[in-house]
mmCIF file of C-alpha atoms in Angstrom:
data_model
loop_
_atom_site.group_PDB
_atom_site.id
_atom_site.type_symbol
_atom_site.label_atom_id
_atom_site.label_comp_id
_atom_site.label_asym_id
_atom_site.label_seq_id
_atom_site.Cartn_x
_atom_site.Cartn_y
_atom_site.Cartn_z
ATOM 1 C CA MET A 1 -63.002 22.463 -6.690
ATOM 2 C CA PRO A 2 -59.215 21.827 -6.699
ATOM 3 C CA PRO A 3 -58.176 19.583 -9.585
ATOM 4 C CA ALA A 4 -56.983 16.076 -8.945
ATOM 5 C CA PRO A 5 -53.362 15.270 -9.776
ATOM 6 C CA GLY A 6 -52.834 14.121 -13.344
ATOM 7 C CA ALA A 7 -55.257 14.038 -16.251
ATOM 8 C CA LYS A 8 -58.901 14.140 -15.289
ATOM 9 C CA PRO A 9 -61.422 13.123 -17.954
ATOM 10 C CA THR A 10 -64.654 15.048 -18.316
ATOM 11 C CA LEU A 11 -68.153 13.604 -18.439
ATOM 12 C CA ARG A 12 -67.859 13.509 -22.219
ATOM 13 C CA ASP A 13 -65.277 10.739 -21.739
ATOM 14 C CA ARG A 14 -67.410 8.546 -19.532
ATOM 15 C CA THR A 15 -70.969 7.744 -18.603
ATOM 16 C CA PRO A 16 -72.119 9.609 -15.468
ATOM 17 C CA LEU A 17 -72.757 7.451 -12.428
ATOM 18 C CA ILE A 18 -75.899 8.158 -10.409
ATOM 19 C CA VAL A 19 -76.060 6.608 -6.931
ATOM 20 C CA LEU A 20 -79.597 6.157 -5.617
ATOM 21 C CA ASP A 21 -80.101 5.773 -1.893
ATOM 22 C CA PRO A 22 -83.364 4.121 -0.810
ATOM 23 C CA GLY A 23 -83.893 5.410 2.723
ATOM 24 C CA HIS A 24 -84.005 3.115 5.773
ATOM 25 C CA GLY A 25 -83.970 -0.687 5.508
ATOM 26 C CA GLY A 26 -83.565 -3.797 7.630
ATOM 27 C CA ASP A 27 -84.297 -3.149 11.301
ATOM 28 C CA ASP A 28 -85.007 0.496 10.450
ATOM 29 C CA PRO A 29 -88.399 0.519 8.687
ATOM 30 C CA GLY A 30 -88.676 4.307 8.619
ATOM 31 C CA ALA A 31 -92.155 5.766 8.724
ATOM 32 C CA THR A 32 -95.313 3.681 8.513
ATOM 33 C CA ALA A 33 -97.928 4.833 6.019
ATOM 34 C CA VAL A 34 -101.589 5.153 6.924
ATOM 35 C CA THR A 35 -101.992 2.164 4.615
ATOM 36 C CA GLY A 36 -99.602 0.116 6.779
ATOM 37 C CA VAL A 37 -96.743 0.035 4.262
ATOM 38 C CA TYR A 38 -93.221 0.769 5.526
ATOM 39 C CA GLU A 39 -91.179 3.648 4.164
ATOM 40 C CA LYS A 40 -88.209 1.308 3.592
ATOM 41 C CA ASP A 41 -90.268 -0.717 1.098
ATOM 42 C CA ILE A 42 -91.598 2.361 -0.707
ATOM 43 C CA THR A 43 -88.154 3.896 -1.131
ATOM 44 C CA LEU A 44 -86.602 0.673 -2.419
ATOM 45 C CA ALA A 45 -89.405 0.096 -4.925
ATOM 46 C CA MET A 46 -89.110 3.663 -6.201
ATOM 47 C CA ALA A 47 -85.320 3.456 -6.444
ATOM 48 C CA ARG A 48 -85.568 0.328 -8.574
ATOM 49 C CA VAL A 49 -88.042 1.966 -10.975
ATOM 50 C CA LEU A 50 -85.886 5.094 -11.227
ATOM 51 C CA ALA A 51 -82.752 3.015 -11.768
ATOM 52 C CA ARG A 52 -84.364 1.176 -14.675
ATOM 53 C CA ALA A 53 -85.571 4.442 -16.201
ATOM 54 C CA LEU A 54 -82.112 6.009 -15.986
ATOM 55 C CA GLU A 55 -80.353 2.947 -17.395
ATOM 56 C CA ALA A 56 -82.885 2.677 -20.223
ATOM 57 C CA THR A 57 -81.724 6.038 -21.583
ATOM 58 C CA GLY A 58 -78.242 4.649 -22.204
ATOM 59 C CA ARG A 59 -76.856 7.908 -20.822
ATOM 60 C CA TYR A 60 -76.217 6.865 -17.224
ATOM 61 C CA ARG A 61 -74.835 4.167 -15.010
ATOM 62 C CA VAL A 62 -76.725 3.557 -11.771
ATOM 63 C CA ALA A 63 -75.837 2.043 -8.409
ATOM 64 C CA LEU A 64 -78.017 1.609 -5.333
ATOM 65 C CA THR A 65 -76.732 1.912 -1.783
ATOM 66 C CA ARG A 66 -78.993 -1.050 -1.044
ATOM 67 C CA ASP A 67 -80.976 -3.327 -3.332
ATOM 68 C CA SER A 68 -82.519 -5.458 -0.602
ATOM 69 C CA ASP A 69 -84.025 -5.073 2.853
ATOM 70 C CA VAL A 70 -80.806 -4.414 4.747
ATOM 71 C CA PHE A 71 -79.715 -1.740 7.210
ATOM 72 C CA ILE A 72 -76.936 0.617 6.136
ATOM 73 C CA PRO A 73 -75.588 3.270 8.540
ATOM 74 C CA LEU A 74 -76.234 6.831 7.389
ATOM 75 C CA ARG A 75 -72.571 7.764 7.007
ATOM 76 C CA ASP A 76 -71.874 4.652 4.921
ATOM 77 C CA ARG A 77 -74.368 5.708 2.257
ATOM 78 C CA PRO A 78 -72.531 8.796 0.904
ATOM 79 C CA GLY A 79 -69.302 6.917 1.583
ATOM 80 C CA LYS A 80 -70.347 4.274 -0.920
ATOM 81 C CA ALA A 81 -71.146 6.968 -3.470
ATOM 82 C CA ARG A 82 -67.685 8.517 -3.019
ATOM 83 C CA ALA A 83 -65.961 5.147 -3.257
ATOM 84 C CA LEU A 84 -67.719 4.455 -6.558
ATOM 85 C CA GLY A 85 -66.830 7.887 -7.957
ATOM 86 C CA ALA A 86 -70.459 8.997 -8.175
ATOM 87 C CA ASP A 87 -71.405 12.109 -10.113
ATOM 88 C CA LEU A 88 -74.723 12.498 -8.254
ATOM 89 C CA PHE A 89 -76.192 11.106 -5.043
ATOM 90 C CA ILE A 90 -79.984 11.027 -4.656
ATOM 91 C CA SER A 91 -81.525 9.830 -1.399
ATOM 92 C CA LEU A 92 -85.204 8.841 -1.481
ATOM 93 C CA HIS A 93 -87.517 9.162 1.518
ATOM 94 C CA ALA A 94 -91.181 9.667 2.410
ATOM 95 C CA ASP A 95 -92.166 11.841 5.355
ATOM 96 C CA ILE A 96 -94.889 11.783 7.994
ATOM 97 C CA VAL A 97 -96.389 14.637 9.987
ATOM 98 C CA VAL A 98 -98.953 15.021 12.725
ATOM 99 C CA GLY A 99 -102.173 15.957 10.973
ATOM 100 C CA ARG A 100 -103.218 14.366 7.702
ATOM 101 C CA SER A 101 -103.771 17.531 5.668
ATOM 102 C CA VAL A 102 -100.110 18.042 4.664
ATOM 103 C CA ARG A 103 -98.973 16.420 1.432
ATOM 104 C CA GLY A 104 -96.566 16.945 -1.432
ATOM 105 C CA LEU A 105 -92.976 16.384 -2.538
ATOM 106 C CA SER A 106 -89.999 18.412 -1.305
ATOM 107 C CA VAL A 107 -86.266 18.388 -2.029
ATOM 108 C CA TYR A 108 -83.527 18.973 0.539
ATOM 109 C CA THR A 109 -79.923 20.054 0.144
ATOM 110 C CA LEU A 110 -77.361 20.307 2.931
ATOM 111 C CA SER A 111 -77.730 23.435 5.026
ATOM 112 C CA ASP A 112 -74.845 25.904 5.145
ATOM 113 C CA ARG A 113 -74.466 25.433 8.885
ATOM 114 C CA ALA A 114 -74.208 21.664 8.560
ATOM 115 C CA THR A 115 -71.726 22.088 5.711
ATOM 116 C CA ASP A 116 -69.485 24.281 7.861
ATOM 117 C CA ARG A 117 -69.505 21.716 10.668
ATOM 118 C CA GLU A 118 -68.589 18.956 8.235
ATOM 119 C CA ALA A 119 -65.680 20.975 6.828
ATOM 120 C CA ASP A 120 -64.321 21.505 10.317
ATOM 121 C CA MET A 121 -64.604 17.793 11.092
ATOM 122 C CA LEU A 122 -62.836 16.796 7.885
ATOM 123 C CA ALA A 123 -60.051 19.320 8.383
ATOM 124 C CA GLN A 124 -59.400 18.134 11.939
ATOM 125 C CA ARG A 125 -59.000 14.442 11.090
ATOM 126 C CA GLU A 126 -55.516 12.971 11.298
ATOM 127 C CA ASN A 127 -55.893 11.098 8.021
ATOM 128 C CA ARG A 128 -57.332 13.474 5.432
ATOM 129 C CA SER A 129 -56.178 11.507 2.395
ATOM 130 C CA ASP A 130 -59.765 10.955 1.215
ATOM 131 C CA ALA A 131 -61.341 14.230 2.316
ATOM 132 C CA ILE A 132 -61.607 15.350 -1.326
ATOM 133 C CA ALA A 133 -61.575 12.839 -4.157
ATOM 134 C CA GLY A 134 -58.209 12.734 -5.908
ATOM 135 C CA LEU A 135 -56.509 15.209 -3.583
ATOM 136 C CA ASP A 136 -54.361 14.076 -0.644
ATOM 137 C CA LEU A 137 -54.558 16.617 2.166
ATOM 138 C CA ALA A 138 -52.715 14.513 4.721
ATOM 139 C CA ASP A 139 -49.603 16.689 4.565
ATOM 140 C CA GLN A 140 -51.468 19.983 4.592
ATOM 141 C CA SER A 141 -51.998 22.118 7.671
ATOM 142 C CA THR A 142 -55.443 22.162 9.174
ATOM 143 C CA GLN A 143 -55.925 25.718 7.915
ATOM 144 C CA VAL A 144 -54.972 24.876 4.323
ATOM 145 C CA ALA A 145 -57.018 21.667 4.394
ATOM 146 C CA SER A 146 -60.022 23.573 5.695
ATOM 147 C CA ILE A 147 -59.739 26.134 2.873
ATOM 148 C CA LEU A 148 -59.473 23.459 0.180
ATOM 149 C CA ILE A 149 -62.342 21.482 1.622
ATOM 150 C CA ASP A 150 -64.444 24.634 1.839
ATOM 151 C CA LEU A 151 -63.795 25.397 -1.838
ATOM 152 C CA ALA A 152 -64.807 21.869 -2.801
ATOM 153 C CA GLN A 153 -67.924 22.085 -0.668
ATOM 154 C CA ARG A 154 -68.991 25.393 -2.181
ATOM 155 C CA ASP A 155 -68.962 23.937 -5.666
ATOM 156 C CA THR A 156 -70.707 20.782 -4.486
ATOM 157 C CA ARG A 157 -73.317 22.832 -2.647
ATOM 158 C CA ASN A 158 -73.981 24.979 -5.708
ATOM 159 C CA GLN A 159 -74.362 21.913 -7.922
ATOM 160 C CA SER A 160 -76.669 20.299 -5.366
ATOM 161 C CA ARG A 161 -78.899 23.348 -5.279
ATOM 162 C CA ARG A 162 -79.006 23.489 -9.066
ATOM 163 C CA LEU A 163 -80.098 19.847 -9.187
ATOM 164 C CA ALA A 164 -82.717 20.456 -6.491
ATOM 165 C CA ASN A 165 -84.182 23.337 -8.485
ATOM 166 C CA LEU A 166 -84.312 21.220 -11.630
ATOM 167 C CA VAL A 167 -86.030 18.360 -9.784
ATOM 168 C CA VAL A 168 -88.691 20.632 -8.313
ATOM 169 C CA GLU A 169 -89.294 22.250 -11.709
ATOM 170 C CA SER A 170 -89.598 18.907 -13.487
ATOM 171 C CA VAL A 171 -91.515 16.911 -10.885
ATOM 172 C CA GLY A 172 -93.843 19.826 -10.180
ATOM 173 C CA ARG A 173 -95.354 19.445 -13.634
ATOM 174 C CA ASP A 174 -96.954 16.134 -12.713
ATOM 175 C CA ILE A 175 -96.777 15.633 -8.948
ATOM 176 C CA ALA A 176 -98.071 17.724 -6.051
ATOM 177 C CA LEU A 177 -95.385 19.742 -4.284
ATOM 178 C CA LEU A 178 -95.185 20.789 -0.672
ATOM 179 C CA ASN A 179 -95.416 24.523 -0.038
ATOM 180 C CA SER A 180 -91.862 25.902 -0.314
ATOM 181 C CA PRO A 181 -90.546 22.591 -1.683
ATOM 182 C CA LEU A 182 -86.873 23.653 -1.785
ATOM 183 C CA ARG A 183 -85.450 23.087 1.681
ATOM 184 C CA SER A 184 -82.172 22.529 3.519
ATOM 185 C CA ALA A 185 -81.212 20.529 6.597
ATOM 186 C CA GLY A 186 -78.254 18.755 8.165
ATOM 187 C CA PHE A 187 -78.987 15.266 6.843
ATOM 188 C CA ALA A 188 -75.978 12.990 7.350
ATOM 189 C CA VAL A 189 -76.463 11.393 3.923
ATOM 190 C CA LEU A 190 -75.829 14.768 2.242
ATOM 191 C CA THR A 191 -72.460 15.521 3.828
ATOM 192 C CA ALA A 192 -70.035 14.208 1.182
ATOM 193 C CA PRO A 193 -67.866 17.230 0.307
ATOM 194 C CA ASP A 194 -67.365 16.327 -3.344
ATOM 195 C CA VAL A 195 -70.553 14.614 -4.601
ATOM 196 C CA PRO A 196 -73.586 16.793 -5.409
ATOM 197 C CA ALA A 197 -76.428 15.357 -3.358
ATOM 198 C CA ILE A 198 -80.116 15.848 -2.719
ATOM 199 C CA LEU A 199 -82.676 14.165 -0.492
ATOM 200 C CA VAL A 200 -86.128 13.815 -2.030
ATOM 201 C CA GLU A 201 -89.064 13.524 0.348
ATOM 202 C CA MET A 202 -91.436 11.986 -2.170
ATOM 203 C CA GLY A 203 -94.599 12.695 -0.205
ATOM 204 C CA TYR A 204 -96.266 12.268 3.159
ATOM 205 C CA LEU A 205 -97.139 8.750 4.247
ATOM 206 C CA SER A 206 -99.454 10.315 6.810
ATOM 207 C CA HIS A 207 -101.643 11.626 3.971
ATOM 208 C CA PRO A 208 -103.930 9.010 2.384
ATOM 209 C CA THR A 209 -103.471 10.319 -1.169
ATOM 210 C CA ASP A 210 -99.667 10.452 -1.029
ATOM 211 C CA ALA A 211 -99.516 7.092 0.730
ATOM 212 C CA ARG A 212 -101.640 5.473 -1.964
ATOM 213 C CA LEU A 213 -99.860 7.086 -4.904
ATOM 214 C CA LEU A 214 -96.409 6.075 -3.688
ATOM 215 C CA THR A 215 -97.384 2.412 -3.962
ATOM 216 C CA THR A 216 -98.787 2.572 -7.512
ATOM 217 C CA ASP A 217 -96.819 1.661 -10.620
ATOM 218 C CA SER A 218 -98.181 4.599 -12.596
ATOM 219 C CA HIS A 219 -97.024 7.148 -10.011
ATOM 220 C CA ARG A 220 -93.600 5.522 -9.750
ATOM 221 C CA ARG A 221 -93.151 5.643 -13.518
ATOM 222 C CA ARG A 222 -94.282 9.282 -13.575
ATOM 223 C CA PHE A 223 -91.845 10.200 -10.807
ATOM 224 C CA ALA A 224 -89.029 8.339 -12.564
ATOM 225 C CA ALA A 225 -89.699 10.079 -15.885
ATOM 226 C CA ASP A 226 -89.686 13.476 -14.180
ATOM 227 C CA MET A 227 -86.437 12.675 -12.383
ATOM 228 C CA VAL A 228 -84.799 11.552 -15.621
ATOM 229 C CA ARG A 229 -85.820 14.832 -17.248
ATOM 230 C CA ALA A 230 -84.296 16.797 -14.366
ATOM 231 C CA ILE A 231 -81.067 14.798 -14.468
ATOM 232 C CA ASP A 232 -80.857 15.239 -18.235
ATOM 233 C CA SER A 233 -81.105 18.989 -17.693
ATOM 234 C CA TYR A 234 -78.403 18.823 -15.028
ATOM 235 C CA PHE A 235 -76.006 17.041 -17.379
ATOM 236 C CA GLY A 236 -76.808 19.440 -20.206
ATOM 237 C CA PRO A 237 -74.665 22.302 -21.537
ATOM 238 C CA ARG A 238 -73.473 23.151 -18.011
ATOM 239 C CA ARG A 239 -72.042 19.723 -17.232
ATOM 240 C CA PRO A 240 -69.868 19.718 -14.102
ATOM 241 C CA ALA A 241 -66.456 18.059 -14.193
ATOM 242 C CA SER A 242 -66.446 14.341 -13.506
ATOM 243 C CA ARG A 243 -64.807 13.092 -10.328
ATOM 244 C CA LYS A 244 -62.920 10.328 -12.169
#
């Protein structure tokens, strides 16, 4: 990723900021579990438990895109992470599917095709001053801006995939995984070009076992502990450069 102008401290100089994104909210309840519970309530409860677990380590700062039952547009969620200078963005969801036999956790990163579309959109905008954190592309040609954005996205994409692998490895020790749990899609919340991001589908609300587990304190604490372990591994010897 191109360096920002001036001195840029590394993660050793500051505490990494993790932005958690509880999916849905407000007038958008998300999926409804077979137990009758809304996805928006499950994701917020899990985000709060994970936030406490991360903060308790003393190694991370945490922010939530929402900490109440409010609606936030999809594009505003990664935008908040970028504005805060987030080092990681983790969106929490719970899926449903026709047929109640499918269960298990999966982790999504942004697909290459969606990433290419996003780069083109960013490069075409008149005001590109915030396309990459710390680098003003407003005076660059569309071609140069597209190249720089693509370089930033490649690094971000690689870091996102590394985090996704670590999450699957850690969570899979304690929690059932979906077959082929590492996936990619064009989720709007994953399109920030300079913040590594994953979307965790924590289970299937259409499956009675997943639906029940996702509302229990013990499962939430187990999930949070596994996520902390994965994030600790991410910020280990191969720490990426901090955005600020």
